[in-house]
Amino acid sequence: MKRKMAMALAAVLVAGSLPVTVSAATFTDINEVTWASSTIQAVSDKGLINGYEDGTFRAKNNVTYSEAMVMIYNLMDKTGNLKASATNTLPIYQSVLNTYKIPTWSQSTVAYGLSAQILMAADLPKFTTNGVSNPATRQDVAVMFGRALSEKYDIYAGTGVNYNDVWRISDEAMPYVDLLTRLGIVTGDDSGNFNPTANITRAEMAVMMNKTYDLLSNELANTGEITEIVNHDGDYYDVDVKMDNGERNRLTLSDDNISVYNKDGSRELPISSLSKGDKVSLVFDGLVITKIYLLDEETSAQEKYDVTGYIYSLKDSEVNFESENTGETSKYKLDENCTYYLDGKKVTRKDLQNTIDENSDKYAYAGLMTTTENEKVNGVRQDVVYVTAIYVTIMDEYTHTGEVTDFSSSSVSYKMSGSNANKDAKFASGCEFYIGDKKSDVDDLEKLADSGTTYIKITVNKDGKATKIIMAEDKFQDTSTVNATYRVKGITDDYIRVSEGGESVEYSFGSKSDVAFYTWDGKRFNEVDFDEAEDFCDDDHEITIHGKEVSQDVYARIGFGDGKKVSSVYLATESDKESAFGSSEASERKGTVEYIKDGKLKFKTSSTEYSLLNEYNVNPKDKYDSDIENIYANNFKYPLTIGGAQTSSLTVLTRMANCDDVTLYAEVYVNDNNEITRIDARLTAAEGKLVEYDKGKKEFTLETSDGSQFKLKTVSNPKTDSDDYDAEDLETTGYRGSAVELKFNNDGEISDIYVTDSSYNSGTKRVKGTASLDGSKIKIDGKSYSWDSKTYITSSSFTYSTKDMFERMLQDKDIEVYVEATISDSNKVERINARVESAEGEFVEYDSGSVVIETDSRKWSFNTVSKNTLLKNCGLDDEKDFEKKEGKNVTLEFNSDGLVEEF
């Protein structure tokens, strides 16, 4: 359910034909509608609907459209659910309201209704006829209420509405009638009719207002969670529902007296599809529950059952069944009270068998509800699985998952998940191809298959050809997982809670008496009862490491029977994990990283998020300052490398993964819990600004648009895409700040640097050298050039950027300036990057990263290296020592970046 609360505003003042405030106790006609008298009193006390001056309520009077909108406005205001943005909108709609002759006293609230989309422009013609207000119909008022509540509650298709006169409800009104029915705001009459086109009365409006007020005030609907469900051999079910308001409903349900629907009401489900933990909405008719909506995420009905797959044959006493997950075929015995469903309708076994036989060219997709009985078979006691319910949908196609063993442009071979069965399928004409959830083509899937281990979910038609293939670098969810190993977070009578992929997951026991528990004693597993298993999980299992007591985690290997039911739990401490369970096989995943957030890494070609550990490149034994061999952490390391990066850390990796200007490729290894235990990453493309490049050190600093800076390694002599500049040119200060595109080799080193900044590319040539003035021109390396009207001047040595100041500096005989310039086709200087190579003068002061000297022409300020470096180079101990230099003649020495480093 949505929980979007709007800010409460003052109620609109209404006049005209609306009733005035009269105490409910004085209503003289209240007994005319005994079924609503208490509700009328309640809504009057709450200030929702008033009486008339003559002391009457007039419960049987019709409510007009204008009155209904005013009442709904008042209701939303009283409960604090008005939309602030939709109030005071009368001027916007004044013209259209006048056109349709909406009464003046209701125009403010009707304008609100239009702005809040409780009303549509198409509704306005219903309000009046020849200036006379019209009574509202029940279904139109339901639409208005439903739209008002849509900010808080989900609107579905409405196909679960089951009134006797449902055919009379308009398509537009159906979803809103469904919502109000689910919330218990409206019900049918004694004959089970909704009467959609009948005029709504003030009494009926009072009931709707009162129920909606209580609903909104308490923030609750008739929703809750199933906390327990007991199946009495399919005849009936005892169900406990803990309601969201804290109340508990103990229900006794059977398929004969209750209807269960999926959340949009489009599909009827058997009661056997309900399970513990399901979120449900209960629909009441008075005190009787008539319907249940299953509100959990949309799944097929079959997925609510223990086993899913395809029926090969159905006989009197058994069903021949192919598992959807493993592709393996099994025979199950049919319980004598087994119930059968076909597309949500209960049928006989014979009817189901006939339907399957008649559709032999199609697939009978089924869910099986099972129970296990321990009985003698050929004189030996053993567990026998019986089917207690079967839910079937006839389909033209079936779906399997598996690991790709071969992939070509026309077919795929794969090993079925959970088995060694190999299957082949050719691609049907028009076969759809996906990588994760993104539509792709067969060539991209073939490349992905060739890059490493990949998995597919494949849909096959009745001819055995694939019509849809989804490929990913991680396994698809398998509902019959066997022998998975997890870190235990807790255990109760009802479930074991474990950490799976960084998330907390609970696996229900059903009954703990049906689960076998084992603990590891260092050499073997011993069967224990539940209490001993619980104690084992609760114990700290402390070990001493270098004089420190360290608590260990407990790990579990969980075995599942058919479907989701836990059949066994094996427990071992962290120090015994490897000897008890063996080394977990790390699965390799690779591809371009889409993002890292909330401790999860996701590839672009995968829908799975993999959990990152807290520390990488750290040996756990180092944390305890110990060299003891075979510490419980097994001395493993979690390596993380970023090829070509100066620093390999999770922080740098995260910044790269989330930066739009770089493309990060990674190869990772994940354990059974989808935790990444090793990361090998490298950039494959990047763009941004050149901050600094040192060819000798093979270091390149890139700044991206989000402000991040990455220090990257380069090859000895990176390539460029122009003869106008080479790697040595890029090393000069003139290229700093230039926009660049980078390419990388397989080691993550920069192999190509392309300058894309237009200010550099526009010039036909570049010159560099010592600069001076030649009349009105600038002379560079002995050759004179004219100024452009918009010559752009930058420098790391000083902050002056105007042409006049730069010319004065070039005229100063005590200052030597080196420049790199871009020259246009007309031989004009378009851009200059300058640095001072030497300067002499009288020392004036040092001030926060700059030195001021005075030459014969004027005072000049030059940027310096850091204060501490400058003090050290000048042999000074303290910043105050600079004052001793004041008035003395000094020669400034500049480094290659144009910064004063010594004087």
mmCIF file with all atom_site columns, N, CA and C in Angstrom, residues 519-538:
data_model
loop_
_atom_site.group_PDB
_atom_site.id
_atom_site.type_symbol
_atom_site.label_atom_id
_atom_site.label_alt_id
_atom_site.label_comp_id
_atom_site.label_asym_id
_atom_site.label_entity_id
_atom_site.label_seq_id
_atom_site.pdbx_PDB_ins_code
_atom_site.Cartn_x
_atom_site.Cartn_y
_atom_site.Cartn_z
_atom_site.occupancy
_atom_site.B_iso_or_equiv
_atom_site.pdbx_formal_charge
_atom_site.auth_seq_id
_atom_site.auth_comp_id
_atom_site.auth_asym_id
_atom_site.auth_atom_id
_atom_site.pdbx_PDB_model_num
ATOM 1  N N  . THR A 1 519 ? 25.508 -31.289 13.802 1.00 0.00 ? 519 THR A N  1
ATOM 2  C CA . THR A 1 519 ? 26.604 -30.383 14.160 1.00 0.00 ? 519 THR A CA 1
ATOM 3  C C  . THR A 1 519 ? 27.940 -31.088 13.933 1.00 0.00 ? 519 THR A C  1
ATOM 4  N N  . TRP A 1 520 ? 28.955 -30.313 13.607 1.00 0.00 ? 520 TRP A N  1
ATOM 5  C CA . TRP A 1 520 ? 30.289 -30.824 13.291 1.00 0.00 ? 520 TRP A CA 1
ATOM 6  C C  . TRP A 1 520 ? 31.136 -30.854 14.548 1.00 0.00 ? 520 TRP A C  1
ATOM 7  N N  . ASP A 1 521 ? 31.770 -32.003 14.851 1.00 0.00 ? 521 ASP A N  1
ATOM 8  C CA . ASP A 1 521 ? 32.586 -32.116 16.062 1.00 0.00 ? 521 ASP A CA 1
ATOM 9  C C  . ASP A 1 521 ? 34.079 -32.007 15.771 1.00 0.00 ? 521 ASP A C  1
ATOM 10 N N  . GLY A 1 522 ? 34.415 -31.583 14.567 1.00 0.00 ? 522 GLY A N  1
ATOM 11 C CA . GLY A 1 522 ? 35.822 -31.496 14.179 1.00 0.00 ? 522 GLY A CA 1
ATOM 12 C C  . GLY A 1 522 ? 36.236 -32.607 13.245 1.00 0.00 ? 522 GLY A C  1
ATOM 13 N N  . LYS A 1 523 ? 35.462 -33.726 13.268 1.00 0.00 ? 523 LYS A N  1
ATOM 14 C CA . LYS A 1 523 ? 35.782 -34.870 12.408 1.00 0.00 ? 523 LYS A CA 1
ATOM 15 C C  . LYS A 1 523 ? 34.581 -35.326 11.583 1.00 0.00 ? 523 LYS A C  1
ATOM 16 N N  . ARG A 1 524 ? 33.412 -35.202 12.181 1.00 0.00 ? 524 ARG A N  1
ATOM 17 C CA . ARG A 1 524 ? 32.228 -35.715 11.497 1.00 0.00 ? 524 ARG A CA 1
ATOM 18 C C  . ARG A 1 524 ? 30.992 -34.944 11.972 1.00 0.00 ? 524 ARG A C  1
ATOM 19 N N  . PHE A 1 525 ? 29.907 -35.100 11.199 1.00 0.00 ? 525 PHE A N  1
ATOM 20 C CA . PHE A 1 525 ? 28.628 -34.523 11.599 1.00 0.00 ? 525 PHE A CA 1
ATOM 21 C C  . PHE A 1 525 ? 27.859 -35.526 12.454 1.00 0.00 ? 525 PHE A C  1
ATOM 22 N N  . ASN A 1 526 ? 27.288 -35.032 13.557 1.00 0.00 ? 526 ASN A N  1
ATOM 23 C CA . ASN A 1 526 ? 26.481 -35.855 14.445 1.00 0.00 ? 526 ASN A CA 1
ATOM 24 C C  . ASN A 1 526 ? 25.053 -35.311 14.475 1.00 0.00 ? 526 ASN A C  1
ATOM 25 N N  . GLU A 1 527 ? 24.080 -36.195 14.384 1.00 0.00 ? 527 GLU A N  1
ATOM 26 C CA . GLU A 1 527 ? 22.690 -35.747 14.422 1.00 0.00 ? 527 GLU A CA 1
ATOM 27 C C  . GLU A 1 527 ? 22.333 -35.319 15.837 1.00 0.00 ? 527 GLU A C  1
ATOM 28 N N  . VAL A 1 528 ? 21.658 -34.178 15.957 1.00 0.00 ? 528 VAL A N  1
ATOM 29 C CA . VAL A 1 528 ? 21.264 -33.623 17.257 1.00 0.00 ? 528 VAL A CA 1
ATOM 30 C C  . VAL A 1 528 ? 19.801 -33.215 17.180 1.00 0.00 ? 528 VAL A C  1
ATOM 31 N N  . ASP A 1 529 ? 19.216 -32.930 18.342 1.00 0.00 ? 529 ASP A N  1
ATOM 32 C CA . ASP A 1 529 ? 17.835 -32.436 18.320 1.00 0.00 ? 529 ASP A CA 1
ATOM 33 C C  . ASP A 1 529 ? 17.854 -30.918 18.142 1.00 0.00 ? 529 ASP A C  1
ATOM 34 N N  . PHE A 1 530 ? 16.674 -30.342 18.055 1.00 0.00 ? 530 PHE A N  1
ATOM 35 C CA . PHE A 1 530 ? 16.592 -28.905 17.776 1.00 0.00 ? 530 PHE A CA 1
ATOM 36 C C  . PHE A 1 530 ? 17.231 -28.087 18.892 1.00 0.00 ? 530 PHE A C  1
ATOM 37 N N  . ASP A 1 531 ? 16.985 -28.450 20.156 1.00 0.00 ? 531 ASP A N  1
ATOM 38 C CA . ASP A 1 531 ? 17.516 -27.666 21.264 1.00 0.00 ? 531 ASP A CA 1
ATOM 39 C C  . ASP A 1 531 ? 19.042 -27.624 21.218 1.00 0.00 ? 531 ASP A C  1
ATOM 40 N N  . GLU A 1 532 ? 19.671 -28.748 20.877 1.00 0.00 ? 532 GLU A N  1
ATOM 41 C CA . GLU A 1 532 ? 21.130 -28.779 20.771 1.00 0.00 ? 532 GLU A CA 1
ATOM 42 C C  . GLU A 1 532 ? 21.611 -27.930 19.597 1.00 0.00 ? 532 GLU A C  1
ATOM 43 N N  . ALA A 1 533 ? 20.871 -27.952 18.500 1.00 0.00 ? 533 ALA A N  1
ATOM 44 C CA . ALA A 1 533 ? 21.227 -27.119 17.352 1.00 0.00 ? 533 ALA A CA 1
ATOM 45 C C  . ALA A 1 533 ? 21.099 -25.638 17.700 1.00 0.00 ? 533 ALA A C  1
ATOM 46 N N  . GLU A 1 534 ? 20.040 -25.303 18.446 1.00 0.00 ? 534 GLU A N  1
ATOM 47 C CA . GLU A 1 534 ? 19.838 -23.914 18.862 1.00 0.00 ? 534 GLU A CA 1
ATOM 48 C C  . GLU A 1 534 ? 20.971 -23.449 19.765 1.00 0.00 ? 534 GLU A C  1
ATOM 49 N N  . ASP A 1 535 ? 21.375 -24.308 20.726 1.00 0.00 ? 535 ASP A N  1
ATOM 50 C CA . ASP A 1 535 ? 22.496 -23.966 21.615 1.00 0.00 ? 535 ASP A CA 1
ATOM 51 C C  . ASP A 1 535 ? 23.785 -23.780 20.824 1.00 0.00 ? 535 ASP A C  1
ATOM 52 N N  . PHE A 1 536 ? 23.993 -24.617 19.817 1.00 0.00 ? 536 PHE A N  1
ATOM 53 C CA . PHE A 1 536 ? 25.199 -24.530 19.000 1.00 0.00 ? 536 PHE A CA 1
ATOM 54 C C  . PHE A 1 536 ? 25.255 -23.170 18.290 1.00 0.00 ? 536 PHE A C  1
ATOM 55 N N  . CYS A 1 537 ? 24.107 -22.710 17.782 1.00 0.00 ? 537 CYS A N  1
ATOM 56 C CA . CYS A 1 537 ? 24.064 -21.427 17.078 1.00 0.00 ? 537 CYS A CA 1
ATOM 57 C C  . CYS A 1 537 ? 24.245 -20.255 18.039 1.00 0.00 ? 537 CYS A C  1
ATOM 58 N N  . ASP A 1 538 ? 23.743 -20.402 19.273 1.00 0.00 ? 538 ASP A N  1
ATOM 59 C CA . ASP A 1 538 ? 23.804 -19.297 20.234 1.00 0.00 ? 538 ASP A CA 1
ATOM 60 C C  . ASP A 1 538 ? 25.169 -19.174 20.892 1.00 0.00 ? 538 ASP A C  1
#
